Tab-separated table of C-alpha atoms in Angstrom:
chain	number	residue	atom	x	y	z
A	2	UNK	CA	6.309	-62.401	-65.783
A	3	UNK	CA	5.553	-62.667	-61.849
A	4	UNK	CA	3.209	-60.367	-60.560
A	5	UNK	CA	3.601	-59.033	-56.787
A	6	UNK	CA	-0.236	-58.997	-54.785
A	7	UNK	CA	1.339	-56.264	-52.804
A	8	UNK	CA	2.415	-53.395	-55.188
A	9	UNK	CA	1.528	-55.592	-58.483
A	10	UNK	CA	5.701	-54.902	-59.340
A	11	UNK	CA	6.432	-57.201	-62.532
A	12	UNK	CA	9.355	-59.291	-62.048
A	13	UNK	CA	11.047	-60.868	-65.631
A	14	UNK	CA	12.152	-64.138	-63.298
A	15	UNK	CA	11.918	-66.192	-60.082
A	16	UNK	CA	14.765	-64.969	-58.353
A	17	UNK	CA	13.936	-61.121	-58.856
A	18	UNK	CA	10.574	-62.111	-57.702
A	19	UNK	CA	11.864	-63.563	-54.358
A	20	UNK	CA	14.060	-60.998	-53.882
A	21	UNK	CA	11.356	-58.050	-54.595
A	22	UNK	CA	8.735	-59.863	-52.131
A	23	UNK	CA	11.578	-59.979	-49.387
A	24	UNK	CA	10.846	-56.401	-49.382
A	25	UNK	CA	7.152	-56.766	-47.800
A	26	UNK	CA	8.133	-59.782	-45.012
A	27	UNK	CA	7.129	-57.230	-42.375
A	28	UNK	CA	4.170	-56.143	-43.707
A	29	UNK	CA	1.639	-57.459	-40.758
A	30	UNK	CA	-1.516	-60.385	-41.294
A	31	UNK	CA	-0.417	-60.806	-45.210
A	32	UNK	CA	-0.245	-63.511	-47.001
A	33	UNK	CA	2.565	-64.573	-49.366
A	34	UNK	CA	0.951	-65.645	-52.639
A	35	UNK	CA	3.180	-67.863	-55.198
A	36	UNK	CA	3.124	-65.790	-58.291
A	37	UNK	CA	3.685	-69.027	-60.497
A	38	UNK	CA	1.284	-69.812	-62.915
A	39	UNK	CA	-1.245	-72.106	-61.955
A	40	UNK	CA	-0.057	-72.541	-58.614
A	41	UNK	CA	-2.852	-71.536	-55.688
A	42	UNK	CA	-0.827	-71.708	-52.505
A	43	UNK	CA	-0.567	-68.718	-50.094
A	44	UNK	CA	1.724	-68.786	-47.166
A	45	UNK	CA	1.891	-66.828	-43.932
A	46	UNK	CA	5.734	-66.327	-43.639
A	47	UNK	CA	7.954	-65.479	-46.153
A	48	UNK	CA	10.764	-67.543	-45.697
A	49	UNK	CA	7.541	-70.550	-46.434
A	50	UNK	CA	7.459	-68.839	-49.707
A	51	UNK	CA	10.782	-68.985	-50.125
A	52	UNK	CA	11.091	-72.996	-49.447
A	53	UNK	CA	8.112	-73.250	-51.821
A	54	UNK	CA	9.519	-71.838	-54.419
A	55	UNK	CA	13.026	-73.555	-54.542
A	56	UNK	CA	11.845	-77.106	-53.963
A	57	UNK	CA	8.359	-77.528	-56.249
A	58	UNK	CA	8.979	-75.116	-58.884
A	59	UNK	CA	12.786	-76.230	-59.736
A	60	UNK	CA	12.538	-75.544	-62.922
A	61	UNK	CA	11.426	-71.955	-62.563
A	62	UNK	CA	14.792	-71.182	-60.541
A	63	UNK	CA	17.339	-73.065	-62.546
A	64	UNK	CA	16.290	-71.105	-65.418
A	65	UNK	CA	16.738	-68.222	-63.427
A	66	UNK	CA	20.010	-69.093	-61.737
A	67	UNK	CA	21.810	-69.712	-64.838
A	68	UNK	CA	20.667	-66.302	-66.901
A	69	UNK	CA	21.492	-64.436	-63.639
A	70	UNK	CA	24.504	-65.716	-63.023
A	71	UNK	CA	25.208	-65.406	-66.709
A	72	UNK	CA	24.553	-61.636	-65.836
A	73	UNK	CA	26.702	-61.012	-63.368
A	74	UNK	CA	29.822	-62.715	-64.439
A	75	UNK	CA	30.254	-59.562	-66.444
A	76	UNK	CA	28.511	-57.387	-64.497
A	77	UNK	CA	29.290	-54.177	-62.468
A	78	UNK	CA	27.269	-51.919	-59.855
A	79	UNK	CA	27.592	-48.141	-60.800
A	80	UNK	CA	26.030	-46.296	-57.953
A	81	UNK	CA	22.774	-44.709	-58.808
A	82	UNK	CA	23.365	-41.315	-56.848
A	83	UNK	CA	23.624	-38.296	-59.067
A	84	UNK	CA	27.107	-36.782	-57.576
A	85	UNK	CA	28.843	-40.536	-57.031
A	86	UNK	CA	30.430	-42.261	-59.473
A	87	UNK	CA	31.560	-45.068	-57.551
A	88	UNK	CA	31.421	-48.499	-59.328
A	89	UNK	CA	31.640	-51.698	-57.645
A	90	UNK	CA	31.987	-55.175	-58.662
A	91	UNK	CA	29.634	-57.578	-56.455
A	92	UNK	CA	26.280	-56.459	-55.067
A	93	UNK	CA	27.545	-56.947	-51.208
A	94	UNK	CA	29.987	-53.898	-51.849
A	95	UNK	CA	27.294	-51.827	-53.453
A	96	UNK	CA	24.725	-52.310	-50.722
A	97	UNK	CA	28.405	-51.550	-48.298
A	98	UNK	CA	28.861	-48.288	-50.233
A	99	UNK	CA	25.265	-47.099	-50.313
A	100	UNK	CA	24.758	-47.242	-46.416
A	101	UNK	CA	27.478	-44.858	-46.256
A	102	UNK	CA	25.287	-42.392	-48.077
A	103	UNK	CA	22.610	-43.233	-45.800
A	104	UNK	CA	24.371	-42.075	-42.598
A	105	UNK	CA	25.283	-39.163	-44.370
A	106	UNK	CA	22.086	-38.186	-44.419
A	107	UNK	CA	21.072	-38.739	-48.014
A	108	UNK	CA	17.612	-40.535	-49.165
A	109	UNK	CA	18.567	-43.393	-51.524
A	110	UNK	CA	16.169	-45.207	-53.549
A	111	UNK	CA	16.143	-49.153	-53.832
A	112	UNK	CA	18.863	-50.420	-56.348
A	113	UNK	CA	16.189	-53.314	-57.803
A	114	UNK	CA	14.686	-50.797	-59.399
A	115	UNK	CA	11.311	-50.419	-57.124
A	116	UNK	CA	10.203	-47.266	-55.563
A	117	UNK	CA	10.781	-47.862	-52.222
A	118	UNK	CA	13.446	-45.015	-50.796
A	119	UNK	CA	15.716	-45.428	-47.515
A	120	UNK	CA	16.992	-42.902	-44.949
A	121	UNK	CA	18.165	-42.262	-41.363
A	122	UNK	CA	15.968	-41.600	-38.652
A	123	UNK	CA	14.710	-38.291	-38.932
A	124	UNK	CA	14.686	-35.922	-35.927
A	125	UNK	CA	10.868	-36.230	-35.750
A	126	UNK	CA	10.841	-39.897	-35.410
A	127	UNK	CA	13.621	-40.018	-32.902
A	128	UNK	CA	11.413	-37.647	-30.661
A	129	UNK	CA	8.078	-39.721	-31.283
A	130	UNK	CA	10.290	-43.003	-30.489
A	131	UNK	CA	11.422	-40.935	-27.625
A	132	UNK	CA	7.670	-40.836	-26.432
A	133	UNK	CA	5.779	-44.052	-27.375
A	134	UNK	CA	8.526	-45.719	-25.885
A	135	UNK	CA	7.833	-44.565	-22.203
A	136	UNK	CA	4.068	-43.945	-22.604
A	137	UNK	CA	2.780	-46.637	-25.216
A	138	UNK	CA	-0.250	-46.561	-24.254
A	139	UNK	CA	-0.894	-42.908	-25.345
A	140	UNK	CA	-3.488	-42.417	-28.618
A	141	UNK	CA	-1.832	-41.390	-31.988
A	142	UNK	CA	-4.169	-38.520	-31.613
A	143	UNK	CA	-2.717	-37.479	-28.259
A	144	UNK	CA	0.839	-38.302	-29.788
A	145	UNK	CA	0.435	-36.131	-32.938
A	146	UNK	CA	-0.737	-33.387	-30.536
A	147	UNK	CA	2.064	-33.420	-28.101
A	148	UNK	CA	4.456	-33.516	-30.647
A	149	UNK	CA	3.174	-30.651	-32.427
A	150	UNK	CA	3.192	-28.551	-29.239
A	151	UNK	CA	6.855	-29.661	-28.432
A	152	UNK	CA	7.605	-28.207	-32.085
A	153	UNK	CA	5.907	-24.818	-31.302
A	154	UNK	CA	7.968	-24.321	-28.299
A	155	UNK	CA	11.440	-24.613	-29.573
A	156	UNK	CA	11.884	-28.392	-29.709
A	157	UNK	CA	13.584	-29.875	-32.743
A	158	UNK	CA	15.818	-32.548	-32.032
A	159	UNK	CA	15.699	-35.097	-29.396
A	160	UNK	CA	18.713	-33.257	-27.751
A	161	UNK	CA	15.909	-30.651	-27.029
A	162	UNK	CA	13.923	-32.890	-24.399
A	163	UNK	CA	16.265	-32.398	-21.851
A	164	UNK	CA	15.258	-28.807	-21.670
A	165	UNK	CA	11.129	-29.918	-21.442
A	166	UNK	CA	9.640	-28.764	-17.801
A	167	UNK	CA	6.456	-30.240	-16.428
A	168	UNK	CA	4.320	-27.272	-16.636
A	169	UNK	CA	5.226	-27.662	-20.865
A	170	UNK	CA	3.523	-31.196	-20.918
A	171	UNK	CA	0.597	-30.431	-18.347
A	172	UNK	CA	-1.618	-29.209	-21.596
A	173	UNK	CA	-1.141	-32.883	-23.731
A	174	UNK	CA	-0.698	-35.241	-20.513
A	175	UNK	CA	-1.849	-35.883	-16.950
A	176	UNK	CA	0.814	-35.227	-13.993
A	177	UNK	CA	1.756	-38.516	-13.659
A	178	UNK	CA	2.351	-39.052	-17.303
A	179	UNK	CA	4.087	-35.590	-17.641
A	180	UNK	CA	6.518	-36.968	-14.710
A	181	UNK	CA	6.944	-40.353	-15.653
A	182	UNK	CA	8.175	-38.613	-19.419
A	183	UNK	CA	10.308	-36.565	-17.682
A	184	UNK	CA	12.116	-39.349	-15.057
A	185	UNK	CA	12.306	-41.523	-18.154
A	186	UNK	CA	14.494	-38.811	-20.257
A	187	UNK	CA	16.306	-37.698	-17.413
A	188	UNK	CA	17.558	-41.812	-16.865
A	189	UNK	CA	18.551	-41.491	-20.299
A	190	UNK	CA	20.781	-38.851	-20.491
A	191	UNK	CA	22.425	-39.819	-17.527
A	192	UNK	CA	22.753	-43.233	-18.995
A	193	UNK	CA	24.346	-41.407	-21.856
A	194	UNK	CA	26.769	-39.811	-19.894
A	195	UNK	CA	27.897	-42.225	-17.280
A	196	UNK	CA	30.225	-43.878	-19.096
A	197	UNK	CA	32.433	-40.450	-19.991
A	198	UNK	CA	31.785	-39.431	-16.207
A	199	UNK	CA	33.558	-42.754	-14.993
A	200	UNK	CA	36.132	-42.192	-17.441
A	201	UNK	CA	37.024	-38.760	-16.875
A	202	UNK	CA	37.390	-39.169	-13.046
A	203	UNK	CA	39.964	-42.261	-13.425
A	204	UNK	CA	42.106	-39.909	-15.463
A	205	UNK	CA	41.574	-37.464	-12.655
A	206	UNK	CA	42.578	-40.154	-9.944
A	207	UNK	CA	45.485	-41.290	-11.675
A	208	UNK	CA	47.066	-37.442	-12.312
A	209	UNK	CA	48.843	-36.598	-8.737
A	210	UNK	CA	47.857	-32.292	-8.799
A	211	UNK	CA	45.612	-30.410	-6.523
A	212	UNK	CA	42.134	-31.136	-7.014
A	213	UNK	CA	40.558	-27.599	-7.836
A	214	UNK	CA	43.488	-26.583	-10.145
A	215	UNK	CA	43.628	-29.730	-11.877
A	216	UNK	CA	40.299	-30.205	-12.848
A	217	UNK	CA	39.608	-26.391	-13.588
A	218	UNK	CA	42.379	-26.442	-16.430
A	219	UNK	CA	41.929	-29.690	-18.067
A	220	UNK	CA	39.329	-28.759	-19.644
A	221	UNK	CA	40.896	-25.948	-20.662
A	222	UNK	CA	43.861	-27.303	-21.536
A	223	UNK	CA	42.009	-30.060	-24.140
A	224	UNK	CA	40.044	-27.538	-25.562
A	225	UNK	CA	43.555	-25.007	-26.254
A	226	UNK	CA	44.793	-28.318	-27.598
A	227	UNK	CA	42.162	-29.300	-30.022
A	228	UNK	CA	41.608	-24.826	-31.199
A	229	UNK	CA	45.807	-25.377	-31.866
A	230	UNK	CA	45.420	-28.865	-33.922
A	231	UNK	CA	42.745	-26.906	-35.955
A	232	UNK	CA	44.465	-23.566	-36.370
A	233	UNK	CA	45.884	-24.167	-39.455
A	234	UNK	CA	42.686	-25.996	-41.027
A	235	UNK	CA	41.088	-22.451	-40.426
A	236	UNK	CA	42.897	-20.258	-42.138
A	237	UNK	CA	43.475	-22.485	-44.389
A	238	UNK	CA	43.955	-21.290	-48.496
A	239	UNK	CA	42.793	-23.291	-51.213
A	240	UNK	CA	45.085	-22.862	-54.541
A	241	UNK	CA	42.167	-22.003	-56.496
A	242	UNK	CA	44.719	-20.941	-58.767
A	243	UNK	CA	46.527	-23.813	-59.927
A	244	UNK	CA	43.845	-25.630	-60.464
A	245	UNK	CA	42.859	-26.799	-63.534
A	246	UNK	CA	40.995	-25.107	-66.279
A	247	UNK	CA	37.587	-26.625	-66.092
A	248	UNK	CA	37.053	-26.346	-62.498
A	249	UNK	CA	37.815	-22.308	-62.571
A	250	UNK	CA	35.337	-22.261	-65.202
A	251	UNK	CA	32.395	-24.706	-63.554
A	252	UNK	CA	33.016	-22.042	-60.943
A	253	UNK	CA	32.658	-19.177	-62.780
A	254	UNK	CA	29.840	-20.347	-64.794
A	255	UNK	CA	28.127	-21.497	-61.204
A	256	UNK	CA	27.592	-24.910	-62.424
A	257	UNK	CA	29.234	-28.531	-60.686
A	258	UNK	CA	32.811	-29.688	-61.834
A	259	UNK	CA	32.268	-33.279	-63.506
A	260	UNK	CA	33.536	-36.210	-61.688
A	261	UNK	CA	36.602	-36.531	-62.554
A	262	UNK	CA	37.375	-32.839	-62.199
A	263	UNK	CA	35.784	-33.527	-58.734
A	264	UNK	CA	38.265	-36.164	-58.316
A	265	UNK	CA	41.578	-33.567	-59.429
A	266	UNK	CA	40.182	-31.234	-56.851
A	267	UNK	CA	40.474	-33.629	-53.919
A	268	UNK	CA	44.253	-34.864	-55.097
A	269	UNK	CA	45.236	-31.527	-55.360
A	270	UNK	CA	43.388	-30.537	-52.183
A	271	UNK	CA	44.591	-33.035	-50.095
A	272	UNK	CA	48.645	-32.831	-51.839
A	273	UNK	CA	48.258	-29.039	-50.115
A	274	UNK	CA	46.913	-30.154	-47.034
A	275	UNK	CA	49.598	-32.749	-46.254
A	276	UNK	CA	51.859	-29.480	-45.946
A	277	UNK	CA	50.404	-28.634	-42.790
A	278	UNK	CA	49.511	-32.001	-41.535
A	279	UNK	CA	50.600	-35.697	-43.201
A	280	UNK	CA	47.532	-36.717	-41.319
A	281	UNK	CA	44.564	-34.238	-41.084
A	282	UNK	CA	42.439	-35.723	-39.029
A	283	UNK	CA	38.099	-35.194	-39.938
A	284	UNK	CA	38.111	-32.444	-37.701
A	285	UNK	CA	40.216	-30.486	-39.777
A	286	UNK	CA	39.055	-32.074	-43.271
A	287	UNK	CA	35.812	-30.821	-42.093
A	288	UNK	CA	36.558	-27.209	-41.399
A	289	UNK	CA	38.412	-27.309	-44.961
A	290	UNK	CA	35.333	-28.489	-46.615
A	291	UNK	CA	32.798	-26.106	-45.058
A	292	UNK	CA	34.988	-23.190	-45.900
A	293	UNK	CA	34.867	-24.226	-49.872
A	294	UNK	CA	31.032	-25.345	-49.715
A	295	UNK	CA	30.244	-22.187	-47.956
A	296	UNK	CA	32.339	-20.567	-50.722
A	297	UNK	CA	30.985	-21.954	-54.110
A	298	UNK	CA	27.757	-23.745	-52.582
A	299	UNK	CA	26.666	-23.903	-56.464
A	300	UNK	CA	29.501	-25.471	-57.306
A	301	UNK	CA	29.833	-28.212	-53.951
A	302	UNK	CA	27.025	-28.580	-51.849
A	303	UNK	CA	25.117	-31.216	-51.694
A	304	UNK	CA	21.408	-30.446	-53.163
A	305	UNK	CA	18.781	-32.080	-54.731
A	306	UNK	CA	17.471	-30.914	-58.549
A	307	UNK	CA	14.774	-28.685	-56.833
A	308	UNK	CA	17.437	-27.067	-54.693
A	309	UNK	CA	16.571	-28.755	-51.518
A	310	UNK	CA	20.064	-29.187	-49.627
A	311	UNK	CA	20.793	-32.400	-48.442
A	312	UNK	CA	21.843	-32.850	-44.815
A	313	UNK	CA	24.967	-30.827	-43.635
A	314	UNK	CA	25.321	-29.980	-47.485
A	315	UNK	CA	28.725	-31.045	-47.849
A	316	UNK	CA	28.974	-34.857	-46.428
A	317	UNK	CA	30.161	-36.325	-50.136
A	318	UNK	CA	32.696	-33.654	-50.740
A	319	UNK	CA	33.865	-34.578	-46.596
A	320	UNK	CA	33.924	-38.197	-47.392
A	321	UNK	CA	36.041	-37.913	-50.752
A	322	UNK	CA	38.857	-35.583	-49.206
A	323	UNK	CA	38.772	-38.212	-46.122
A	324	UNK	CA	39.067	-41.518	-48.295
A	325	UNK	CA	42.118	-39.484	-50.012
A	326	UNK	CA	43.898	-39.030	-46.909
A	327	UNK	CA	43.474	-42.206	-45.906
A	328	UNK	CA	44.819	-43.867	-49.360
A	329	UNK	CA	47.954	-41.467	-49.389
A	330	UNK	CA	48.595	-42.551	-46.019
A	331	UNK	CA	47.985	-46.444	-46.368
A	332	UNK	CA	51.590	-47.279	-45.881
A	333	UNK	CA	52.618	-44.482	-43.874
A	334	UNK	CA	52.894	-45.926	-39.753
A	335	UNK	CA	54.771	-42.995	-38.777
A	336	UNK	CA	51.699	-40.712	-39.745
A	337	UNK	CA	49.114	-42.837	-37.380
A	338	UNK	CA	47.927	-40.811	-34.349
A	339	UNK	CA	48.399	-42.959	-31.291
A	340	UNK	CA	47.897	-42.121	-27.563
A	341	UNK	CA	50.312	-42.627	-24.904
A	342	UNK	CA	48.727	-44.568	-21.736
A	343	UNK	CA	48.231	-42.626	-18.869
A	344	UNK	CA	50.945	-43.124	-15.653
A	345	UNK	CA	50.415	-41.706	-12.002
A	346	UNK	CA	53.434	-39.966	-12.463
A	347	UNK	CA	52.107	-37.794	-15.255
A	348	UNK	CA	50.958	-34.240	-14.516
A	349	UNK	CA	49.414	-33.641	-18.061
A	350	UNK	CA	47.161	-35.317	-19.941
A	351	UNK	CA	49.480	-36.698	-22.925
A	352	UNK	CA	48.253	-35.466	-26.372
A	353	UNK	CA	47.748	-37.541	-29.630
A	354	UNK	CA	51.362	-37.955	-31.110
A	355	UNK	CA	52.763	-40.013	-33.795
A	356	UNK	CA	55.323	-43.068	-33.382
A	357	UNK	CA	56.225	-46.473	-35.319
A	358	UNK	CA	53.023	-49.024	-34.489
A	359	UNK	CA	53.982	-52.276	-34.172
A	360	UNK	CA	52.130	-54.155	-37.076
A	361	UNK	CA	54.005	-57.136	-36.575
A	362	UNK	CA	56.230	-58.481	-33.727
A	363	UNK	CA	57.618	-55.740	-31.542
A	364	UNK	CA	58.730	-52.429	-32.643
A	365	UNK	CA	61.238	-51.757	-29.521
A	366	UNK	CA	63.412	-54.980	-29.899
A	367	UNK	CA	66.366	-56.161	-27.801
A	368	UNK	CA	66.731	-52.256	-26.253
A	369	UNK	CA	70.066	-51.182	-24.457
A	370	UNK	CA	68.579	-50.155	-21.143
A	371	UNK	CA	67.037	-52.930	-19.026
A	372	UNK	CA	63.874	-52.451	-17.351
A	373	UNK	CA	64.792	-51.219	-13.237
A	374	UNK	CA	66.084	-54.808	-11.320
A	375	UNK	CA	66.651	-56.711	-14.622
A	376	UNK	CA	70.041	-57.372	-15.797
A	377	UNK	CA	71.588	-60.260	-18.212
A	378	UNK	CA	71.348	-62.772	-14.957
A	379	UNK	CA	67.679	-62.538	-14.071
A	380	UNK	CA	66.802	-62.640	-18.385
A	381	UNK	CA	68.626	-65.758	-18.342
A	382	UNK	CA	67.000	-67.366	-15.355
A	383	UNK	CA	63.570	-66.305	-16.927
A	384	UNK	CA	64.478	-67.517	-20.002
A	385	UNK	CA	65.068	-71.105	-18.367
């Protein structure tokens, strides 16, 4: 066995040692202590360790190599969250498939079997990030302080800061702190939003309408656009009754459908979907999948075994009805959403439609109308 000095974590061989110690290469001033027996050397970098390891105690890692690679030649990675029964055949993909989770919002544990968890940035951090990183030389006593008076006046995410005044900080900081805080957020956001400012007034350059009129309805116009694209996703029925037996009764009884009932549920969800829309986009998966969480939350939601929900509360059930639509519509070209490029001619904005993408070669070939001053003469002189 190879003992860790950090966390004293038992590792059965050399590799699973080198890959548990990997975990603690950021822990600051440490030393990385060989855990072979017999061996006294300590190193200051991990990657020394590493080098160590491989090159004097051969032996060791052959061993190793060969029974895990024995291992894994017949091995697959089941993921370890409760609701998810994906499986996946090298380690790269399973590491792939549990980030997803992350982002979603969930807290996953380490798959090597040690007790370290991983999550997203939680709102807290991303507002004491938001701090340190224009004042670092403020206390954590200060820090803790401020941030616990932001919190008691309405401030949860770091969205929030924008709406911080001066006379909110003068309690925590000094003036010139409190402003400097405040000039450094306000860069930020409009940072943030340059880039859609620039964009927005090209597309307003390029459409030839009166000013006033033309930028008072776009905005109106996108937004009727987007409220008709979702209509249907609204009012939307699920066939609770053709569903299958066991589903009606996990519902009844309050308890969650098994994963493969799950799995009917989003066929037959999605099958009745494509009615409306070959192509719903996440928008509308996402209205469809409130509605039924917000239904049967007992049944759907995402919540830990205390009852604590996790995140929005129905990211895995979004993510399953998403990878469906995707997979029935694989092969499908015509069903891709593409947007037409903007001329000065226009007088609309041009919505999403759908039209055959050219995967390979050109999907508009030899056409019977020349472009304006080209003609059989001039295609032959280019072509020579």
């Amino acid at each position: 066995m190879f003992i860790c000095h950090f966390c004293n974590n038992e590792s059965s061989t050399i590799l699973s040692f080198v890959q548990h110690v990997k975990l603690h290469r950021n822990v600051p001033k440490s030393g990385f202590r060989c855990a072979v027996p017999d061996c006294p050397h300590i190193f200051t970098k991990f990657s020394s360790l590493k080098s160590h390891i491989y090159r004097n105690h051969r032996e060791h890692h052959q061993s190793a190599a060969k029974e895990h690679q024995a291992q894994m030649c017949d091995k697959t990675f089941k993921c370890h969250v409760d609701f998810c029964e994906v499986q996946c055949g090298t380690l790269t993909q399973l590491l792939s498939h549990l980030k997803s989770h992350i982002q979603s919002g969930l807290e996953i544990r380490c798959p090597f079997g040690c007790n370290r968890t991983f999550k997203g940035m939680s709102n807290l951090e991303e507002i004491k990030l938001a701090i340190s990183s224009s004042l670092p030389g403020l206390s954590d006593e200060t820090l803790q302080k401020f941030i616990h008076g932001l919190s008691v006046i309405g401030v949860e995410t770091k969205d929030d800061l924008q709406y911080v005044k001066e006379e909110d900080l003068m309690e925590f900081l000094r003036p010139i702190q409190c402003r400097k805080l405040l000039n450094a957020w306000k860069n930020e956001e409009q940072s943030s939003c340059s880039t859609p400012q620039r964009s927005s007034r090209q597309v307003l350059s390029d459409i030839s309408s009166p000013g006033s009129e033309s930028s008072s309805s776009t905005p109106s116009r996108s937004t009727a656009c987007f409220s008709a694209s979702c209509a249907w996703a609204e009012t939307f029925k699920v066939p609770w009754e053709v569903m299958p037996s066991e589903i009606k009764l996990a519902i009844a009884n309050k308890k969650r459908p098994s994963p493969a009932d799950r799995r009917k549920l989003v066929r037959m969800l999605v099958d009745n979907m494509q009615k409306h829309e070959v192509n719903p986009s996440k928008a509308q998966c996402q209205i469809v999948v409130q509605n039924i969480v917000k239904q049967y939350p007992d049944s759907f939601a995402d919540v830990l075994s205390d009852g604590t929900k996790i995140g929005s509360g129905y990211a895995s059930l979004l993510l399953q009805v998403k990878t469906r639509v995707e997979h029935v519509n694989r092969n499908n070209t015509l069903a891709r959403r593409r947007k037409e490029r903007l001329r000065s001619s226009c007088r609309t904005i041009s919505q999403s439609s759908r039209r055959l993408a050219d995967q390979y070669g050109c999907v508009s070939w030899q056409p019977e109308e020349f472009p304006s001053g080209e003609n059989d003469d001039t295609l032959e002189e280019k072509r020579k």
